[in-house]
Coordinates of N, CA and C and ligand atoms in Angstrom, one line a residue:
M545 N -4.7 96.7 -32.2 CA -5.5 95.4 -32.1 C -5.3 94.5 -31.0
K546 N -6.3 94.0 -30.5 CA -6.0 93.2 -29.3 C -5.3 91.9 -29.7
F547 N -4.6 91.3 -28.8 CA -3.9 90.1 -29.2 C -4.8 88.9 -29.3
D548 N -6.0 88.8 -28.5 CA -6.8 87.8 -28.8 C -7.5 87.5 -30.3
K549 N -7.3 88.5 -31.0 CA -8.0 88.5 -32.3 C -6.8 88.0 -33.4
L550 N -5.4 88.0 -32.9 CA -4.5 87.5 -33.9 C -4.8 86.1 -34.4
P551 N -5.1 85.2 -33.8 CA -5.2 83.9 -34.5 C -6.3 84.0 -35.6
L552 N -7.3 84.7 -35.3 CA -8.2 85.0 -36.3 C -7.7 85.6 -37.6
V553 N -7.0 86.8 -37.4 CA -6.4 87.5 -38.5 C -5.5 86.4 -39.2
A554 N -4.7 85.7 -38.4 CA -3.7 84.8 -39.1 C -4.5 83.6 -40.0
A555 N -5.5 83.2 -39.4 CA -6.4 82.2 -40.0 C -6.9 82.7 -41.5
L556 N -7.5 83.9 -41.2 CA -8.0 84.7 -42.4 C -6.9 85.1 -43.5
A557 N -5.7 85.3 -43.1 CA -4.7 85.6 -44.1 C -4.1 84.3 -44.8
V558 N -4.2 83.0 -44.0 CA -3.8 81.9 -44.6 C -5.0 81.5 -45.7
A559 N -6.0 81.9 -45.3 CA -7.3 81.4 -46.2 C -7.1 82.3 -47.3
L560 N -6.8 83.6 -47.2 CA -6.8 84.5 -48.4 C -5.6 84.0 -49.4
F561 N -4.4 83.9 -48.8 CA -3.2 83.6 -49.5 C -3.2 82.3 -50.1
S562 N -3.6 81.4 -49.5 CA -3.5 80.0 -50.0 C -4.7 79.7 -51.1
A563 N -5.6 80.6 -51.2 CA -6.7 80.2 -52.0 C -6.5 79.7 -53.5
P564 N -5.6 80.5 -54.1 CA -5.3 80.1 -55.7 C -4.6 78.8 -55.5
G565 N -3.9 78.4 -54.8 CA -3.1 77.1 -54.6 C -4.1 76.1 -54.2
A566 N -5.1 76.4 -53.8 CA -6.0 75.4 -53.0 C -7.2 75.0 -54.2
K567 N -6.8 75.5 -55.3 CA -7.9 75.2 -56.4 C -7.8 73.7 -56.7
A568 N -8.8 73.0 -56.5 CA -9.0 71.7 -56.6 C -8.7 71.3 -58.2
A569 N -7.9 70.3 -58.2 CA -7.7 69.6 -59.6 C -8.9 69.0 -60.1
P570 N -9.1 68.9 -61.5 CA -10.2 68.0 -61.8 C -10.2 66.6 -61.6
V571 N -11.2 65.9 -61.3 CA -11.2 64.6 -60.7 C -12.0 63.8 -61.7
D572 N -11.4 62.4 -61.5 CA -12.1 61.4 -62.4 C -13.4 60.9 -61.7
I573 N -14.5 61.4 -62.4 CA -15.8 61.1 -61.8 C -16.4 59.7 -62.4
G574 N -15.9 59.2 -63.2 CA -16.2 57.9 -63.7 C -17.4 58.2 -64.9
V575 N -16.9 59.2 -65.7 CA -17.7 59.5 -66.9 C -17.2 59.5 -68.2
V576 N -17.5 58.8 -69.2 CA -17.0 58.8 -70.6 C -17.9 59.3 -71.5
D577 N -17.4 60.0 -72.5 CA -18.3 60.5 -73.5 C -18.7 59.5 -74.6
D578 N -19.3 59.9 -75.6 CA -19.8 58.9 -76.7 C -18.6 58.1 -77.4
A579 N -17.3 58.7 -77.5 CA -16.3 57.9 -77.9 C -15.6 57.3 -77.0
G580 N -16.1 57.1 -75.8 CA -15.5 56.4 -74.7 C -14.3 56.8 -74.0
K581 N -14.1 58.2 -74.1 CA -13.1 58.9 -73.6 C -13.4 59.3 -72.3
A582 N -12.6 59.2 -71.2 CA -13.0 59.7 -69.8 C -13.1 61.3 -69.7
I583 N -13.9 61.9 -69.1 CA -14.0 63.3 -68.9 C -14.0 63.7 -67.6
L584 N -12.9 64.3 -67.0 CA -12.7 64.8 -65.8 C -13.6 65.8 -65.2
G585 N -13.9 66.0 -64.1 CA -14.8 66.9 -63.5 C -14.1 68.0 -62.7
D586 N -14.4 69.4 -63.2 CA -13.8 70.4 -62.4 C -15.0 70.8 -61.4
A587 N -15.1 70.7 -60.2 CA -16.0 71.2 -59.3 C -16.1 72.7 -59.3
E588 N -14.9 73.3 -59.3 CA -14.9 74.7 -59.3 C -15.7 75.4 -60.4
H589 N -15.4 74.8 -61.7 CA -16.3 75.5 -62.7 C -17.7 74.8 -62.6
G590 N -17.9 73.7 -61.9 CA -19.2 73.0 -61.9 C -20.1 74.1 -61.0
A591 N -19.4 74.6 -60.0 CA -20.2 75.5 -59.2 C -20.9 76.7 -60.0
T592 N -20.0 77.3 -61.1 CA -20.6 78.1 -62.0 C -21.8 77.7 -62.8
V593 N -21.4 76.4 -63.4 CA -22.5 75.7 -64.0 C -23.8 75.7 -63.3
F594 N -23.6 75.3 -62.1 CA -24.8 74.8 -61.2 C -25.8 76.1 -61.0
H595 N -25.2 77.5 -61.3 CA -26.2 78.5 -61.2 C -27.4 78.3 -62.1
K596 N -27.2 77.6 -63.1 CA -28.3 77.2 -64.0 C -29.5 76.4 -63.4
C597 N -29.0 75.5 -62.5 CA -29.7 74.4 -61.7 C -30.3 75.2 -60.5
A598 N -29.7 76.1 -59.9 CA -29.9 76.6 -58.6 C -31.4 77.4 -58.5
I599 N -31.8 77.8 -59.8 CA -33.2 78.3 -59.8 C -34.2 77.4 -59.2
C600 N -33.8 76.0 -59.6 CA -34.9 75.0 -59.0 C -34.5 74.1 -58.1
H601 N -32.9 73.9 -58.0 CA -32.4 72.7 -57.0 C -31.4 73.6 -56.0
S602 N -31.3 72.8 -54.8 CA -30.3 73.1 -53.8 C -29.6 71.8 -53.6
V603 N -28.5 72.0 -53.0 CA -27.5 70.8 -52.8 C -27.8 70.4 -51.3
Q604 N -28.4 71.3 -50.6 CA -28.5 71.0 -49.2 C -29.5 69.9 -48.9
A605 N -29.3 69.1 -48.1 CA -30.0 68.0 -47.8 C -31.6 68.3 -47.3
G606 N -32.5 67.8 -47.8 CA -33.9 68.3 -47.4 C -34.4 69.5 -48.0
A607 N -33.5 70.1 -48.6 CA -34.0 71.3 -49.2 C -34.5 71.2 -50.6
N608 N -35.8 71.0 -50.8 CA -36.6 70.9 -52.0 C -37.1 72.1 -52.3
R609 N -36.9 72.5 -53.8 CA -37.4 73.8 -54.3 C -38.4 73.3 -55.2
I610 N -38.3 74.0 -56.4 CA -39.2 73.5 -57.7 C -38.8 72.1 -57.9
G611 N -37.5 71.6 -57.8 CA -37.0 70.5 -58.0 C -36.5 69.8 -56.7
P612 N -36.3 68.7 -56.7 CA -35.7 67.9 -55.4 C -34.3 68.3 -55.1
S613 N -34.0 68.3 -53.7 CA -32.7 68.3 -53.3 C -31.8 67.5 -54.1
L614 N -30.6 68.1 -54.5 CA -29.7 67.2 -55.2 C -28.4 66.8 -54.3
H615 N -28.8 66.8 -52.9 CA -27.8 66.3 -52.0 C -27.7 65.0 -52.3
G616 N -26.4 64.4 -52.3 CA -26.3 62.9 -52.4 C -26.9 62.3 -53.7
V617 N -27.1 63.1 -54.9 CA -27.9 62.6 -55.9 C -27.2 61.4 -56.7
V618 N -25.8 61.6 -56.7 CA -24.9 60.6 -57.4 C -25.1 59.2 -56.8
G619 N -25.4 58.2 -57.4 CA -25.8 57.0 -56.8 C -27.3 56.6 -56.4
R620 N -27.9 57.7 -56.3 CA -29.3 57.6 -55.8 C -30.3 57.0 -56.9
H621 N -31.3 56.3 -56.3 CA -32.3 55.9 -57.2 C -33.3 57.1 -57.6
S622 N -33.8 57.1 -58.7 CA -34.6 58.3 -59.1 C -35.9 58.3 -58.3
G623 N -36.5 59.6 -58.2 CA -37.8 59.8 -57.4 C -37.7 59.4 -56.1
T624 N -36.7 59.5 -55.3 CA -36.6 58.9 -53.8 C -36.4 60.0 -52.8
V625 N -36.5 61.4 -53.3 CA -36.2 62.5 -52.3 C -37.5 62.6 -51.5
E626 N -37.6 62.3 -50.2 CA -38.7 62.5 -49.4 C -39.5 63.9 -49.6
H627 N -40.7 63.8 -49.5 CA -41.6 65.1 -49.5 C -41.3 65.9 -50.8
F628 N -40.9 65.2 -52.1 CA -40.9 65.9 -53.2 C -41.9 65.2 -54.1
N629 N -42.7 66.1 -54.8 CA -43.8 65.4 -55.6 C -43.2 65.5 -57.0
Y630 N -42.9 64.1 -57.3 CA -42.3 64.0 -58.6 C -43.3 63.5 -59.5
S631 N -43.0 63.4 -60.8 CA -43.8 63.2 -61.9 C -43.7 61.6 -62.0
A632 N -44.9 61.1 -62.4 CA -44.9 59.5 -62.5 C -43.6 59.3 -63.5
A633 N -43.3 60.1 -64.5 CA -42.2 59.8 -65.4 C -40.9 59.5 -64.8
N634 N -40.7 60.4 -63.9 CA -39.3 60.4 -63.2 C -39.4 59.2 -62.2
K635 N -40.4 59.2 -61.4 CA -40.7 58.2 -60.3 C -40.6 56.9 -60.8
N636 N -41.0 56.5 -62.1 CA -41.2 55.2 -62.6 C -40.3 54.9 -63.6
S637 N -39.2 55.7 -63.6 CA -38.1 55.7 -64.8 C -37.2 54.6 -64.4
G638 N -37.1 54.0 -63.2 CA -36.2 53.0 -62.9 C -34.6 53.4 -62.9
I639 N -34.4 54.6 -62.9 CA -33.0 55.0 -63.2 C -32.2 55.1 -61.8
V640 N -31.0 54.7 -61.9 CA -30.2 54.9 -60.7 C -29.1 56.0 -61.1
W641 N -29.1 57.1 -60.6 CA -28.5 58.3 -61.0 C -26.8 58.1 -60.6
T642 N -26.3 57.3 -61.5 CA -24.8 57.2 -61.5 C -24.3 58.4 -62.1
A643 N -23.0 58.7 -62.0 CA -22.3 59.9 -62.6 C -22.7 59.9 -64.1
Q644 N -22.5 58.6 -64.7 CA -22.6 58.6 -66.1 C -24.1 58.8 -66.6
K645 N -25.0 58.3 -65.6 CA -26.6 58.6 -66.3 C -26.9 60.0 -66.1
I646 N -26.2 60.7 -65.1 CA -26.7 62.2 -64.9 C -26.0 62.8 -66.1
F647 N -24.9 62.4 -66.5 CA -24.3 63.0 -67.5 C -25.0 62.9 -68.8
E648 N -25.4 61.7 -68.9 CA -26.3 61.6 -70.3 C -27.6 62.2 -70.2
Y649 N -28.4 62.2 -68.9 CA -29.6 63.0 -68.7 C -29.4 64.4 -69.0
L650 N -28.6 65.1 -68.4 CA -28.4 66.5 -68.6 C -28.1 67.0 -69.9
K651 N -28.0 66.1 -70.9 CA -27.7 66.7 -72.3 C -29.1 67.0 -72.7
A652 N -30.2 66.1 -72.5 CA -31.6 66.4 -73.0 C -32.4 65.4 -72.0
P653 N -32.8 66.3 -70.8 CA -33.5 65.6 -69.8 C -34.9 64.9 -70.4
Q654 N -35.6 65.6 -71.3 CA -36.9 65.2 -71.7 C -36.6 63.8 -72.5
K655 N -35.2 63.6 -73.1 CA -35.2 62.7 -74.0 C -35.1 61.3 -73.1
M656 N -34.2 61.5 -72.0 CA -34.1 60.2 -71.3 C -35.3 60.0 -70.4
V657 N -35.9 61.0 -69.9 CA -37.2 60.7 -69.2 C -38.4 61.5 -69.8
P658 N -39.1 61.0 -70.9 CA -40.2 61.7 -71.5 C -41.3 61.9 -70.5
G659 N -41.8 63.2 -70.4 CA -42.7 63.6 -69.5 C -42.3 64.0 -68.1
T660 N -41.0 64.2 -68.1 CA -40.5 64.8 -66.7 C -40.9 66.1 -66.6
K661 N -41.0 66.5 -65.5 CA -41.6 68.0 -65.2 C -40.3 68.9 -65.0
M662 N -39.0 68.4 -65.1 CA -38.0 69.1 -65.2 C -37.9 70.0 -66.4
A663 N -38.4 71.3 -66.2 CA -38.3 72.2 -67.4 C -37.0 72.9 -67.7
F664 N -36.1 72.0 -68.2 CA -34.7 72.4 -68.4 C -34.3 71.6 -69.8
P665 N -33.8 72.6 -70.7 CA -33.4 71.9 -71.9 C -32.4 71.1 -72.0
G666 N -31.4 71.4 -71.1 CA -30.2 70.5 -70.9 C -28.9 71.4 -71.1
L667 N -27.8 70.7 -71.0 CA -26.5 71.3 -71.1 C -25.7 70.7 -72.4
P668 N -25.7 71.5 -73.3 CA -24.9 70.9 -74.5 C -23.7 70.4 -74.4
E669 N -22.8 71.2 -73.6 CA -21.3 71.0 -73.5 C -21.1 69.8 -72.6
A670 N -20.3 68.7 -73.1 CA -20.1 67.5 -72.2 C -19.1 68.1 -71.0
Q671 N -18.3 69.0 -71.1 CA -17.5 69.5 -70.0 C -18.4 70.1 -68.9
D672 N -19.2 70.7 -69.6 CA -20.2 71.5 -68.4 C -21.0 70.5 -67.5
R673 N -21.2 69.5 -68.3 CA -22.0 68.2 -67.6 C -21.2 67.6 -66.6
A674 N -20.0 67.3 -66.9 CA -18.9 66.6 -66.1 C -18.7 67.4 -64.8
D675 N -18.5 68.8 -65.3 CA -18.1 69.7 -64.0 C -19.3 70.0 -63.0
V676 N -20.4 69.9 -63.4 CA -21.7 70.0 -62.6 C -21.8 68.8 -61.7
I677 N -21.5 67.7 -62.4 CA -21.5 66.5 -61.5 C -20.5 66.5 -60.5
A678 N -19.2 66.9 -60.8 CA -18.1 67.0 -60.0 C -18.5 67.9 -58.6
Y679 N -19.2 69.0 -59.0 CA -19.7 70.0 -58.0 C -20.7 69.2 -57.1
L680 N -21.7 68.6 -57.7 CA -22.7 67.8 -56.9 C -22.1 66.8 -55.9
E681 N -21.0 66.1 -56.5 CA -20.3 65.3 -55.5 C -19.6 65.9 -54.4
A682 N -19.0 66.9 -54.8 CA -18.1 67.6 -53.8 C -19.0 68.3 -52.7
N683 N -20.2 68.5 -53.0 CA -21.1 69.3 -52.0 C -22.1 68.4 -51.5
S684 N -22.1 67.0 -51.7 CA -22.9 66.2 -51.1 C -22.4 65.4 -49.7
K685 N -21.3 66.0 -49.1 CA -20.8 65.2 -48.1 C -21.1 65.7 -46.7
Ligands
HEC1504 C1 -36.8 74.9 -64.2 C2 -36.3 74.1 -63.0 C3 -35.3 73.2 -63.1 C4 -33.9 73.4 -63.6 C5 -33.3 74.5 -64.1 C6 -33.1 72.2 -63.4 N1 -34.0 71.1 -62.8 FE1 -33.4 69.4 -62.4 N2 -35.3 68.8 -61.7 C7 -36.4 69.8 -61.7 C8 -37.6 69.1 -61.3 C9 -39.0 69.7 -61.2 C10 -37.2 67.7 -61.2 C11 -38.3 66.6 -60.9 C12 -38.5 66.0 -62.2 C13 -39.9 65.0 -62.1 O1 -40.3 64.6 -61.0 O2 -40.4 64.8 -63.4 C14 -35.7 67.6 -61.3 C15 -35.2 66.5 -61.3 C16 -33.6 66.3 -61.6 C17 -32.9 65.2 -61.2 C18 -33.4 63.9 -60.8 C19 -33.6 63.7 -59.3 C20 -34.2 62.6 -58.7 O3 -34.3 62.6 -57.5 O4 -34.7 61.8 -59.4 C21 -31.7 65.5 -61.5 C22 -30.4 64.5 -61.2 C23 -31.7 66.9 -61.8 N3 -32.9 67.4 -61.8 C24 -30.3 67.7 -62.0 C25 -30.3 68.8 -62.6 C26 -29.2 69.6 -62.8 C27 -27.9 69.0 -62.6 C28 -29.6 70.8 -63.3 C29 -28.8 72.1 -63.7 C30 -27.8 71.6 -64.9 C31 -31.1 70.9 -63.2 N4 -31.7 69.8 -62.7 C32 -31.8 72.0 -63.6 C33 -36.5 71.0 -62.2 C34 -35.3 71.6 -62.6

């Protein structure tokens, strides 16, 4: 092996062997359940939950698909992604997508925004919702 490849090999080894230890701890995303109990979000599991969203959404800025880009969605006003053709229901909902709002929305999107064109039944598990929000936050920087 050539010596000039050594730093690369070393970096790869560090990345490989430190990966389990690098598992991010669940974080407080400012979400509470119906009983007022805080639910921490695990971005790593959220990445798996996001597979359900990824048919329609990307977290890359400006990447609109069937749904608008979710880059930086936490804290954003509803219906404000450029070049995305929202339904009037979403656009005029007046919602600011705080983590708590997204948490409630994802339980049953059509309930919070009647007439939305987001054709997704929702995530029944509170933990899945918190985890996907942690993922969105972690991947919007
Ligand atoms: C079948 C496609 C589809 C799936 C699956 C889907 N969405 Fe959506 N989503 C949409 C569409 C379309 C809109 C725009 C709704 C409108 O204009 O009425 C939307 C809107 C949203 C919004 C509001 C964005 C804004 O700018 O106002 C959020 C937040 C959101 N989706 C999150 C999610 C998350 C998180 C998941 C996965 C748990 C998910 N969606 C799954 C299609 C989808």
